[in-house]
GROMACS .gro file of C-alpha atoms in nm:
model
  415
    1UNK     CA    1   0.000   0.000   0.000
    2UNK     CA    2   0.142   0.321  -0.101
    3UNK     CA    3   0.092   0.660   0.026
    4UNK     CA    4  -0.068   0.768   0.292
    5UNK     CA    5  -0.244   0.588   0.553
    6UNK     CA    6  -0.635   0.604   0.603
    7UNK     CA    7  -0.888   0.570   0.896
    8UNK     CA    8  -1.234   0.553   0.945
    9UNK     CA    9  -1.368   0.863   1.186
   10UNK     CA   10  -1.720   0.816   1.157
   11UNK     CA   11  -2.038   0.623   1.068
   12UNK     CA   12  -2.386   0.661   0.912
   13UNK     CA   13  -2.652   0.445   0.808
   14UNK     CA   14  -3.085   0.427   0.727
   15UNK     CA   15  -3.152   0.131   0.597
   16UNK     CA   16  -3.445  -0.143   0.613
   17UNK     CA   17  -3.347  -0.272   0.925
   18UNK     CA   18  -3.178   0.003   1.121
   19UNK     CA   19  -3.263   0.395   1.141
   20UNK     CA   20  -2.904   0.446   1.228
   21UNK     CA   21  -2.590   0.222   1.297
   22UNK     CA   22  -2.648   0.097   1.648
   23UNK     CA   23  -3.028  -0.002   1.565
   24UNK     CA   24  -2.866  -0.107   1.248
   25UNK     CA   25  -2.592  -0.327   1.422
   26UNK     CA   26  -2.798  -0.495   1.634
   27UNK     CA   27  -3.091  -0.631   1.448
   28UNK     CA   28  -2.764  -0.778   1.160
   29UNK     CA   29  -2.633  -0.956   1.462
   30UNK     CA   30  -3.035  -1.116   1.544
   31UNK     CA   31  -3.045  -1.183   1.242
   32UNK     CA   32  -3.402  -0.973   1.125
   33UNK     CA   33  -3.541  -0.929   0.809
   34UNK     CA   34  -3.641  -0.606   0.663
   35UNK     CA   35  -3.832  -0.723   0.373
   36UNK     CA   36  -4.161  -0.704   0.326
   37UNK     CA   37  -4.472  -0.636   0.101
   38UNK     CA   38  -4.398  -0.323  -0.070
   39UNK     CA   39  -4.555  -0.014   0.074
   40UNK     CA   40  -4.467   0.265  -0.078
   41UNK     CA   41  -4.751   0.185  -0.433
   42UNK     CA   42  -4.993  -0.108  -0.473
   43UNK     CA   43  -4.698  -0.321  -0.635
   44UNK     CA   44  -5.008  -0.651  -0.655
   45UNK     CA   45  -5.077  -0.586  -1.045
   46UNK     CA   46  -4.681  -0.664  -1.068
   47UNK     CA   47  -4.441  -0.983  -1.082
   48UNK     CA   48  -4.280  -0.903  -0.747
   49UNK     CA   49  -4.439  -0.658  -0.451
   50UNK     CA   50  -4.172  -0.682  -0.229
   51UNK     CA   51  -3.851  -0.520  -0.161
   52UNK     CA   52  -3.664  -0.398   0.157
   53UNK     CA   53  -3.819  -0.067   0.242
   54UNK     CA   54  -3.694   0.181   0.514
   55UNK     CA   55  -3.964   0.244   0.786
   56UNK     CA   56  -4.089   0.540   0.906
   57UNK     CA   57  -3.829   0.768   0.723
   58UNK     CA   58  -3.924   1.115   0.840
   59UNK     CA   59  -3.676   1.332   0.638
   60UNK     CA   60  -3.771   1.660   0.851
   61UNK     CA   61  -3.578   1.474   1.115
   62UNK     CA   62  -3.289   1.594   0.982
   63UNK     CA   63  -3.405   1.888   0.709
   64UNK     CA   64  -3.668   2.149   0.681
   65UNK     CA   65  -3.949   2.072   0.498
   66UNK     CA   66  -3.821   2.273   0.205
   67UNK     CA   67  -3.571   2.186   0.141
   68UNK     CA   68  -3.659   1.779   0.166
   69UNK     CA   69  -3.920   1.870  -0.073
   70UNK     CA   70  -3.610   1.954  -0.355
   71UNK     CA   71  -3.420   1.639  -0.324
   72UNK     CA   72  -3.506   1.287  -0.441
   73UNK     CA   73  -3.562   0.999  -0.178
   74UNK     CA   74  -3.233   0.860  -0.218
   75UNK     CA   75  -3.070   1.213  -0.168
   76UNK     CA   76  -3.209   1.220   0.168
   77UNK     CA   77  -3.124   0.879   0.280
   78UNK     CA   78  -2.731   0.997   0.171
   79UNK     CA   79  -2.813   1.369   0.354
   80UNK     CA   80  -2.935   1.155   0.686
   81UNK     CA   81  -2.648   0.901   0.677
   82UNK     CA   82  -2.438   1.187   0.623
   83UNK     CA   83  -2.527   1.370   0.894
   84UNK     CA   84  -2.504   1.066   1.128
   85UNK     CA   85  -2.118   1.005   1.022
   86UNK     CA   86  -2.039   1.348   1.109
   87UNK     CA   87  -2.181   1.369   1.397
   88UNK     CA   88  -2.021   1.079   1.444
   89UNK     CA   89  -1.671   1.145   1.363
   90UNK     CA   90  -1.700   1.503   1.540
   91UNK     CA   91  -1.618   1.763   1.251
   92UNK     CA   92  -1.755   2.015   1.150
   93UNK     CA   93  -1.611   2.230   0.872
   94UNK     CA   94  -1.728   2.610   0.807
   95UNK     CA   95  -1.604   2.907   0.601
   96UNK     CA   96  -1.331   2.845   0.390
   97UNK     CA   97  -1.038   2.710   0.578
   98UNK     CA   98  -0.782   2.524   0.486
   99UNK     CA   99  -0.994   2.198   0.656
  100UNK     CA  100  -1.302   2.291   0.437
  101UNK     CA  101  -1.106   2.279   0.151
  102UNK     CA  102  -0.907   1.903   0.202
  103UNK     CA  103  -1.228   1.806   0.246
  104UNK     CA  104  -1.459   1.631  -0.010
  105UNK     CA  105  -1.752   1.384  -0.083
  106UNK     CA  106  -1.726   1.050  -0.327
  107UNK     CA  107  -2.116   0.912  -0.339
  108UNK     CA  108  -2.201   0.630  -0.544
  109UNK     CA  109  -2.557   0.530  -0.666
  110UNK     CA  110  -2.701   0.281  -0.931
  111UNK     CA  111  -2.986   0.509  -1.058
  112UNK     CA  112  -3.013   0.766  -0.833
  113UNK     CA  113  -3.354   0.972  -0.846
  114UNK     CA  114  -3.549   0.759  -1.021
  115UNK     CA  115  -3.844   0.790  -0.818
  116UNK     CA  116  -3.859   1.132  -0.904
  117UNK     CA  117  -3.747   1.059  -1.273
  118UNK     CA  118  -4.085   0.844  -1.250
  119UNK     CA  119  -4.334   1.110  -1.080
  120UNK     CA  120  -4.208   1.367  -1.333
  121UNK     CA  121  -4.293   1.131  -1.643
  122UNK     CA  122  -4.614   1.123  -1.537
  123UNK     CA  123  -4.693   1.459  -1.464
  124UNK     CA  124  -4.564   1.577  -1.822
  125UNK     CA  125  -4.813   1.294  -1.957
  126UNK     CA  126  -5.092   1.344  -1.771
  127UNK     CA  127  -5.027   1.767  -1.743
  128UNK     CA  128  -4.844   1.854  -1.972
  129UNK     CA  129  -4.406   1.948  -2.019
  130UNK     CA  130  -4.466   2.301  -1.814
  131UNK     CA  131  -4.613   2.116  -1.553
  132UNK     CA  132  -4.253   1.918  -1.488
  133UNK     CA  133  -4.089   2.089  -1.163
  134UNK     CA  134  -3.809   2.307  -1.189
  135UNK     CA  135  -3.570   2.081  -0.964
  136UNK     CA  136  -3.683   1.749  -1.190
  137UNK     CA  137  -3.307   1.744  -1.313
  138UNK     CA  138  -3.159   1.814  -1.011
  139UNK     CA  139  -3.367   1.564  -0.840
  140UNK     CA  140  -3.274   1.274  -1.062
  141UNK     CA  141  -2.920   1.329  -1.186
  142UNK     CA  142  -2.668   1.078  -0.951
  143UNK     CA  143  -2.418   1.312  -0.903
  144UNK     CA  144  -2.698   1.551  -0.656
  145UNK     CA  145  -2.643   1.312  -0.339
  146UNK     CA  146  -2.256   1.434  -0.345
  147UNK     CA  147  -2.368   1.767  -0.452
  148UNK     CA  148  -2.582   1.838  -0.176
  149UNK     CA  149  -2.403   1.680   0.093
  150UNK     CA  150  -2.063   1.926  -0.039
  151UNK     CA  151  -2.344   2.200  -0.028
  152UNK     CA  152  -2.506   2.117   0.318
  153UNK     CA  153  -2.165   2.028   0.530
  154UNK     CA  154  -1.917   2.265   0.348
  155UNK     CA  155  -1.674   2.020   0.148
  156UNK     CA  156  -1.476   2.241  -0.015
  157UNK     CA  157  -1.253   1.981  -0.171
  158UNK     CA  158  -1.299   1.685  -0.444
  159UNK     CA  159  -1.642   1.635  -0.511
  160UNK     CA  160  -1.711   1.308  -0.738
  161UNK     CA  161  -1.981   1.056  -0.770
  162UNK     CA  162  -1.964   0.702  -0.911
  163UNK     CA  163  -2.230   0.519  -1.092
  164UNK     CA  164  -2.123   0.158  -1.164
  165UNK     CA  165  -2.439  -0.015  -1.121
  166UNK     CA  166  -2.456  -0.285  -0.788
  167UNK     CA  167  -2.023  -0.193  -0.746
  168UNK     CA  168  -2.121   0.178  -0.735
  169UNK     CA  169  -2.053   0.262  -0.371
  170UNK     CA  170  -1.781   0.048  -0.354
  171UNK     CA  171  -1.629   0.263  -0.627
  172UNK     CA  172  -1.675   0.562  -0.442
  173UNK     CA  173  -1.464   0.452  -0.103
  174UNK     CA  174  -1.218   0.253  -0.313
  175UNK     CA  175  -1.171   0.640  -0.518
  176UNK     CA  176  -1.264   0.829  -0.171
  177UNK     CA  177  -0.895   0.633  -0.025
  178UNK     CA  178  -0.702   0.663  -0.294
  179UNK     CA  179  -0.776   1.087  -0.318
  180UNK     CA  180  -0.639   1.096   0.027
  181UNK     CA  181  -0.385   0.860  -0.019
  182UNK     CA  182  -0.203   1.088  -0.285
  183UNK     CA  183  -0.269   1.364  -0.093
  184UNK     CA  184  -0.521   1.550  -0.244
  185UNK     CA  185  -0.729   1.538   0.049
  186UNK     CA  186  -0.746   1.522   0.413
  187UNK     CA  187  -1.085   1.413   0.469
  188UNK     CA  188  -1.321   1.210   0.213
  189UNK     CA  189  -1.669   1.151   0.289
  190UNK     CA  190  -1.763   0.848   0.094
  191UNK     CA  191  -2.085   0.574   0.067
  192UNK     CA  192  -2.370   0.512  -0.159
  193UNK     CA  193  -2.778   0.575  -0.164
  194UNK     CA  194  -3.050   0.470  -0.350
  195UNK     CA  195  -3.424   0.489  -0.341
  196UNK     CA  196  -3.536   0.217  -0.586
  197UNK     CA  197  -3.895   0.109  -0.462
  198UNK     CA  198  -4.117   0.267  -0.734
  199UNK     CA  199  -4.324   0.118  -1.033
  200UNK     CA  200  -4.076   0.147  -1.291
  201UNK     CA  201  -3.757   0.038  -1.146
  202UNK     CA  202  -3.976  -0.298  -0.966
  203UNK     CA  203  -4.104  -0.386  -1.298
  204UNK     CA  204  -3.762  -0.313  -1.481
  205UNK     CA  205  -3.596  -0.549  -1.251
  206UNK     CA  206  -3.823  -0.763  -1.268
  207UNK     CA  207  -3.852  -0.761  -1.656
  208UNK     CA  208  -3.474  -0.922  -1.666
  209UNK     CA  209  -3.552  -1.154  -1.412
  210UNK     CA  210  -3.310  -1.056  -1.172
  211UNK     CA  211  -3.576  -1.029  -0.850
  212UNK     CA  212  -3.720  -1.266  -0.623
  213UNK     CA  213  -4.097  -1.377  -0.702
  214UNK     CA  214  -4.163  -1.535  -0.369
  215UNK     CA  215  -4.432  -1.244  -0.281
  216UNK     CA  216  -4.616  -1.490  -0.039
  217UNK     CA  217  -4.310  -1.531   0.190
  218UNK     CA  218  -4.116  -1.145   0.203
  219UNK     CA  219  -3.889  -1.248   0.498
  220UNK     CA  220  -3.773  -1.577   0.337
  221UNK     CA  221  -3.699  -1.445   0.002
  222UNK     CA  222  -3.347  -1.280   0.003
  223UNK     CA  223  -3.176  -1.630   0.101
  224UNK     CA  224  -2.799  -1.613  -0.062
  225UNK     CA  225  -2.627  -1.939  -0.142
  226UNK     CA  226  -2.942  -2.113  -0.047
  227UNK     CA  227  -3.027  -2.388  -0.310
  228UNK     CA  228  -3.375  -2.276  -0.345
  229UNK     CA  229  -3.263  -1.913  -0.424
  230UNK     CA  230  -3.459  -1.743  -0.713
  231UNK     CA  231  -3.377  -1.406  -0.708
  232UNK     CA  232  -3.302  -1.058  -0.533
  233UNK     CA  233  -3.493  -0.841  -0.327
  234UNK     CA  234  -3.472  -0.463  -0.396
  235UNK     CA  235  -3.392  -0.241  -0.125
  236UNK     CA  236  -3.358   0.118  -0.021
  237UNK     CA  237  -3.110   0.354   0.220
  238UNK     CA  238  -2.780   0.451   0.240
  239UNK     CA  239  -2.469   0.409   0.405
  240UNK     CA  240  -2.169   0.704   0.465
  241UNK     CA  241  -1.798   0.630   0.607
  242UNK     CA  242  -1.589   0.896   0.734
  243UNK     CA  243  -1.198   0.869   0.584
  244UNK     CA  244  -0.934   1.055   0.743
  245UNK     CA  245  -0.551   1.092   0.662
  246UNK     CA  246  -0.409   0.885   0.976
  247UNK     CA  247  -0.197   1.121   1.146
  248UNK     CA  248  -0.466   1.380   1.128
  249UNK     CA  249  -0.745   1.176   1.320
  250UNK     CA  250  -0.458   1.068   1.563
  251UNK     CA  251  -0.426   1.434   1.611
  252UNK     CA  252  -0.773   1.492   1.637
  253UNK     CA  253  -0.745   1.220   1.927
  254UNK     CA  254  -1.070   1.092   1.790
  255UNK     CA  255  -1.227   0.711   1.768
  256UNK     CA  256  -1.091   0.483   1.472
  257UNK     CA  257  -1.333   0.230   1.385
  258UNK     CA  258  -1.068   0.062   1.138
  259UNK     CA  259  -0.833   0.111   0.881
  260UNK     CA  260  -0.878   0.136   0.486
  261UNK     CA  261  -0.600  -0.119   0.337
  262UNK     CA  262  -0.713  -0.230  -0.002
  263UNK     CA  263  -0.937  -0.167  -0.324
  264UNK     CA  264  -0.931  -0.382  -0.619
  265UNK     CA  265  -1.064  -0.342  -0.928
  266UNK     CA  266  -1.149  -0.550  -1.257
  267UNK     CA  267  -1.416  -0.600  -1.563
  268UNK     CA  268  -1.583  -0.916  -1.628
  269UNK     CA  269  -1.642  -0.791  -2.024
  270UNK     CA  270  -1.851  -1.063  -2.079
  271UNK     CA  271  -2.223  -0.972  -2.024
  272UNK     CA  272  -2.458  -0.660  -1.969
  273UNK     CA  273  -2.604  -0.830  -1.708
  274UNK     CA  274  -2.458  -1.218  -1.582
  275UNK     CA  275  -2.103  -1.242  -1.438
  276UNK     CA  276  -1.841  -1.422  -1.645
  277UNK     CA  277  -1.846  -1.810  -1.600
  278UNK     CA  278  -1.587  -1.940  -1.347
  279UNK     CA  279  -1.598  -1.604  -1.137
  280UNK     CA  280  -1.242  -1.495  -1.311
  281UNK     CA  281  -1.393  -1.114  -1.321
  282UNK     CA  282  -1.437  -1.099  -0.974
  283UNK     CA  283  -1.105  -1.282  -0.869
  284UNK     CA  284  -0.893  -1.083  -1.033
  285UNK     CA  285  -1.084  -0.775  -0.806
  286UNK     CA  286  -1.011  -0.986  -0.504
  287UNK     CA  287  -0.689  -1.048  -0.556
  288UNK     CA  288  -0.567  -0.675  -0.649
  289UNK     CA  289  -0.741  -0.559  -0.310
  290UNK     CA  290  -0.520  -0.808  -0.103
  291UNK     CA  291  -0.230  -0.713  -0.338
  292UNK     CA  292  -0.306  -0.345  -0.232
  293UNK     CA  293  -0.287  -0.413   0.080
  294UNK     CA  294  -0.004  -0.621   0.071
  295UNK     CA  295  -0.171  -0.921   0.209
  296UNK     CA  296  -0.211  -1.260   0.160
  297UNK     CA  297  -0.526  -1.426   0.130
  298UNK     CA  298  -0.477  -1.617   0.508
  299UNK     CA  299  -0.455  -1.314   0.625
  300UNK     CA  300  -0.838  -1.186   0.552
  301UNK     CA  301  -1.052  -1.313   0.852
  302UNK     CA  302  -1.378  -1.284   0.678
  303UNK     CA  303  -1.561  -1.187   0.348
  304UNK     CA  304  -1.926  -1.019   0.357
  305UNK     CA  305  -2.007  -1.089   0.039
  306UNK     CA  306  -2.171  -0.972  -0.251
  307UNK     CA  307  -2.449  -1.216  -0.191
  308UNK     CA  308  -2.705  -1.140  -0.399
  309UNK     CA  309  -2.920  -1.458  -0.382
  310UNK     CA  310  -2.967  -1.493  -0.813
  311UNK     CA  311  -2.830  -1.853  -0.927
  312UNK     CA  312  -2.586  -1.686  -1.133
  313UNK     CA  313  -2.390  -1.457  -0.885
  314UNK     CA  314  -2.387  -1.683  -0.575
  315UNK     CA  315  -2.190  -1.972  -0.744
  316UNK     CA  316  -1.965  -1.740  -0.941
  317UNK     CA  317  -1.886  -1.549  -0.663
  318UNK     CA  318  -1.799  -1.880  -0.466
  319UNK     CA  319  -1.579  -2.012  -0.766
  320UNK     CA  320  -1.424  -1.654  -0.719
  321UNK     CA  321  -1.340  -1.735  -0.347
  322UNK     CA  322  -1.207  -2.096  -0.412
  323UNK     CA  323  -0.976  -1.937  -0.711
  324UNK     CA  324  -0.822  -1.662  -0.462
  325UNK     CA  325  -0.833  -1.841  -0.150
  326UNK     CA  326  -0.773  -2.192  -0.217
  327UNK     CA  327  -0.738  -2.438   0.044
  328UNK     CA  328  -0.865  -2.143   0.279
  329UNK     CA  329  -1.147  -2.093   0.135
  330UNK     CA  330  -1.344  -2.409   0.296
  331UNK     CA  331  -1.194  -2.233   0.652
  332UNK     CA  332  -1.292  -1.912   0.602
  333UNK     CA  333  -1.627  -1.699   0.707
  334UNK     CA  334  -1.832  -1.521   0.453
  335UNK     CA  335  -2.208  -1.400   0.490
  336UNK     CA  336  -2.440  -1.209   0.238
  337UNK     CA  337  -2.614  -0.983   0.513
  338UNK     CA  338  -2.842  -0.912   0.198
  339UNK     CA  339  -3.020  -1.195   0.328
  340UNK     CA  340  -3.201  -0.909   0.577
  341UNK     CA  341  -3.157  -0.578   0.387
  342UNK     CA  342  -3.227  -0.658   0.079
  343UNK     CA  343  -2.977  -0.563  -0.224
  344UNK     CA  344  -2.913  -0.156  -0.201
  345UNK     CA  345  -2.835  -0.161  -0.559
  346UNK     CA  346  -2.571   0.147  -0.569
  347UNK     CA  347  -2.553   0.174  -0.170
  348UNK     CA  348  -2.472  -0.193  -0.148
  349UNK     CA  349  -2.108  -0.178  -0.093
  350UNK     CA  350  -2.110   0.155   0.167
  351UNK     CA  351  -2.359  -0.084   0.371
  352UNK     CA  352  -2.157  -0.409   0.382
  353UNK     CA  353  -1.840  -0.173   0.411
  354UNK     CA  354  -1.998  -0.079   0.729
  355UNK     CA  355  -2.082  -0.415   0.829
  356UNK     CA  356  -1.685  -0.541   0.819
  357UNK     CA  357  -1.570  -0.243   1.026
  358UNK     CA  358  -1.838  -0.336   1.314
  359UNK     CA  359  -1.735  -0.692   1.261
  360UNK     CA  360  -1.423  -0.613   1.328
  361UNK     CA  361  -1.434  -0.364   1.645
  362UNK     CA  362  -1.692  -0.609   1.802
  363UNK     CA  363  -1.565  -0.965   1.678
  364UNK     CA  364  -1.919  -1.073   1.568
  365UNK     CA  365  -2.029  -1.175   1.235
  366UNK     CA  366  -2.365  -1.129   1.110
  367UNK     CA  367  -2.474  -1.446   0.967
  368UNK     CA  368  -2.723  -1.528   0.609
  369UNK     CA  369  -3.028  -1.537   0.717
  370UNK     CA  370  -3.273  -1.791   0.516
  371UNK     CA  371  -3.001  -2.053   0.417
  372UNK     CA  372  -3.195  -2.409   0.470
  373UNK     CA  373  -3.114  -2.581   0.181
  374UNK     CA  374  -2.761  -2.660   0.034
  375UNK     CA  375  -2.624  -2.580  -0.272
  376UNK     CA  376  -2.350  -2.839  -0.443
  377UNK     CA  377  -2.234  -2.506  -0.615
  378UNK     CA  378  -2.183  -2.305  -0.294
  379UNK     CA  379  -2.030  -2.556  -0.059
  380UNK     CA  380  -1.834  -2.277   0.192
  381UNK     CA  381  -1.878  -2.161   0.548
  382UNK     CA  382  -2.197  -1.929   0.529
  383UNK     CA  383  -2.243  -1.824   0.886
  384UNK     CA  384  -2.569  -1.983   0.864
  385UNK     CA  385  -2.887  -1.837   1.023
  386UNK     CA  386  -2.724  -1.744   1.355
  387UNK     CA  387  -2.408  -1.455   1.415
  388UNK     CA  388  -2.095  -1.556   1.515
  389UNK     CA  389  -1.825  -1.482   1.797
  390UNK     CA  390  -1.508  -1.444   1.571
  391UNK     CA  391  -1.230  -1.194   1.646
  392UNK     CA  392  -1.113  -1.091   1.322
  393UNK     CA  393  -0.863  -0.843   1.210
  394UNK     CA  394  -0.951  -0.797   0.911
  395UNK     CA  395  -1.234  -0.839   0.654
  396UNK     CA  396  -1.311  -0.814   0.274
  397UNK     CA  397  -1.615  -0.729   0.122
  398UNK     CA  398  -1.676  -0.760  -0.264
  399UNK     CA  399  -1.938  -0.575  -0.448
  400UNK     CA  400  -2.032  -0.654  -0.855
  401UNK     CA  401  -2.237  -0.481  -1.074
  402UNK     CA  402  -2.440  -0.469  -1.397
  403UNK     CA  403  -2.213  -0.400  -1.669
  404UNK     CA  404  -1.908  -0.617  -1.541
  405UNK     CA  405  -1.801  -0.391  -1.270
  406UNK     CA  406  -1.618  -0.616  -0.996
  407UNK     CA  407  -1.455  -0.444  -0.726
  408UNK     CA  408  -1.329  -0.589  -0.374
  409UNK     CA  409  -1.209  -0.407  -0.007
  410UNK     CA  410  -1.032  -0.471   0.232
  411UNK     CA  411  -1.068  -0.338   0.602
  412UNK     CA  412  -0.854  -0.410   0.930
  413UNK     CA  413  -0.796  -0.321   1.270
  414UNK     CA  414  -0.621   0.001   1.348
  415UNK     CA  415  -0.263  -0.002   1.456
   0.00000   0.00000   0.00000
């Protein structure tokens, strides 16, 4: 690992089964389910009516009224988590100082304000174009979650969003390390949102087959690596991660939840929407995140994985494990805590990001929910149904998206 070294300060999550990280934390570890029959339409004339929605989101809990009313869902699920993590992490940048200006934002989202993209469609059908609103654009463009949060908490410095499908987030704290590791920043605030549960992006989904059709059983749907798997389960939220240069949150005298230590990256080029055959794609992202860290692969106490409970992805992503891992694989940990939240889409890595560094502070490992029935194809250890007491140092977590995007990191303990 070149460069300089990077913590994490601070943490922030809304998502299906937490409002925030410690509600968060401790229904992973009970292993609850957040998925349900969807709420937010009448989803019954559809293929699939469920999905992992967050309840009781009140967005005035954290903005005025107006200015909630100008962002998309999934722009306030980034603004909350956001707000939690700095809270969190105890800064608080103003004016334009020389901290407000090595600081920056790296959000990554799937498709970002399509909710809104949606509502507006129909109002220029049904109304008329100069009917639209004003901040339509604004609204559903994916770059407006890193927009507003540099707007809102005064990050002066690199602003960037990613938007590489199901790897999207992943992306962004992989590209949120490396901007302070050469310097160009002090301080990167870095995660992913997304607001998915709406009549278009359900039956799009659900048009390439991709979702879970087990409507008359919600909380036994998502079930990763199970042989009776059939599908994802869309979800909703976000998850944020404070990074800070080393020596300036040693300074700061502040908590370190962990340490960043590796980000790998590779294309499948094989498919718009399947993973390549024999999990090659994602190995090679594996293996350049250990090689960043300058690891081996006995060294990585535990893998959440990408998880997504589709037949394709869970057996190419354990023929990815067996090719980087060998031997070790059979020995080592890995859950899909998709199995309760649902599959954030864009968010998905930030979430499961978070998930390793608790894992490691706490030495508990959330376990995949819904896994009764073996697979041949997915013969490893898949913390099954219950958490586990492991003390780990450090963890992996791989995230894969649409498109061929693979990309894989690696957390440990601080030093």
């Amino acid at each position: 690992m070149a460069g300089r070294r990077v913590v994490v300060t601070g943490l922030g999550t809304v998502n299906p089964i937490g409002g925030d990280v410690d509600a968060f934390w401790k229904q992973a570890q009970s292993g609850v389910s957040g998925v349900g029959t969807i709420s937010a339409f009448d989803a019954s004339h559809l293929k699939v009516s469920i999905a992992a929605e967050v309840p009781d989101f009140d967005p005035e809990r954290y903005l005025d009224k107006k200015e909630a009313r100008r962002m998309d869902r999934y722009a306030q699920f980034f603004w909350a988590a956001t707000s939690q993590a700095m809270s969190d992490s105890g800064l608080d940048f103003t004016g334009d100082d020389e901290g407000a200006t090595r600081a920056g934002v790296a959000v990554g989202s799937g498709i970002g304000g399509v909710i809104s993209f949606q509502d507006n469609l129909d109002v220029m059908r049904q109304r008329g174009p100069d009917r639209i609103s004003p901040f339509a654009i604004p609204q559903i463009i994916s770059n407006m979650a890193a927009g507003l949060a540099s707007i809102s908490f005064n990050l002066l410095g690199p602003n960037t969003a990613t938007v590489t499908a199901c790897a999207a987030s992943a992306n962004a704290i992989g590209d949120g390390a490396e901007i302070i590791r050469r310097g160009g920043a002090d301080v990167m605030v870095v995660g992913g949102a997304e607001a998915p549960v709406c009549e278009f992006a359900v039956a799009g989904f659900a048009q390439t087959r991709a979702l879970s059709t087990r409507n008359d059983d919600p909380s036994g749907a998502s079930r990763p690596f199970d042989a009776d798997r059939d599908g994802f389960v869309i979800g909703e939220g976000a998850a944020v991660l404070i990074l800070e240069e080393r020596e300036r949150a040693l300074a700061r005298g502040v908590r370190i939840y962990g340490e960043f230590l590796g980000y790998g990256m590779s294309a499948d080029a094989y498919h718009m929407t399947l993973p390549r055959p024999g999990g090659m794609g994602a190995a090679r992202a594996m293996q350049n995140a250990l090689d960043d860290a300058g690891l081996d692969a006995t060294d990585i106490g535990y893998i959440n994985a990408h998880g997504t409970s589709t037949p394709a992805n869970d057996s190419t992503e354990t023929a990815a494990i067996k090719l980087v891992f060998g031997d070790y694989a059979a020995r080592i940990p890995i859950s899909s805590t998709k199995s309760m939240t649902g599959h954030l889409l864009g968010g998905a890595g930030a979430l499961e990001s978070l998930v390793c560094l608790l894992a490691i502070r706490d030495g508990v490992l959330p376990p995949t929910i819904n896994y009764t029935t073996p697979d041949p194809e997915c013969d490893l250890d898949y913390v099954p149904n219950e958490a586990r007491n492991v003390e780990i140092s450090r963890a992996m977590t791989n995230s894969f998206g649409f498109g061929g995007h693979n990309v894989a990191l690696v957390f440990g303990s601080h030093d």
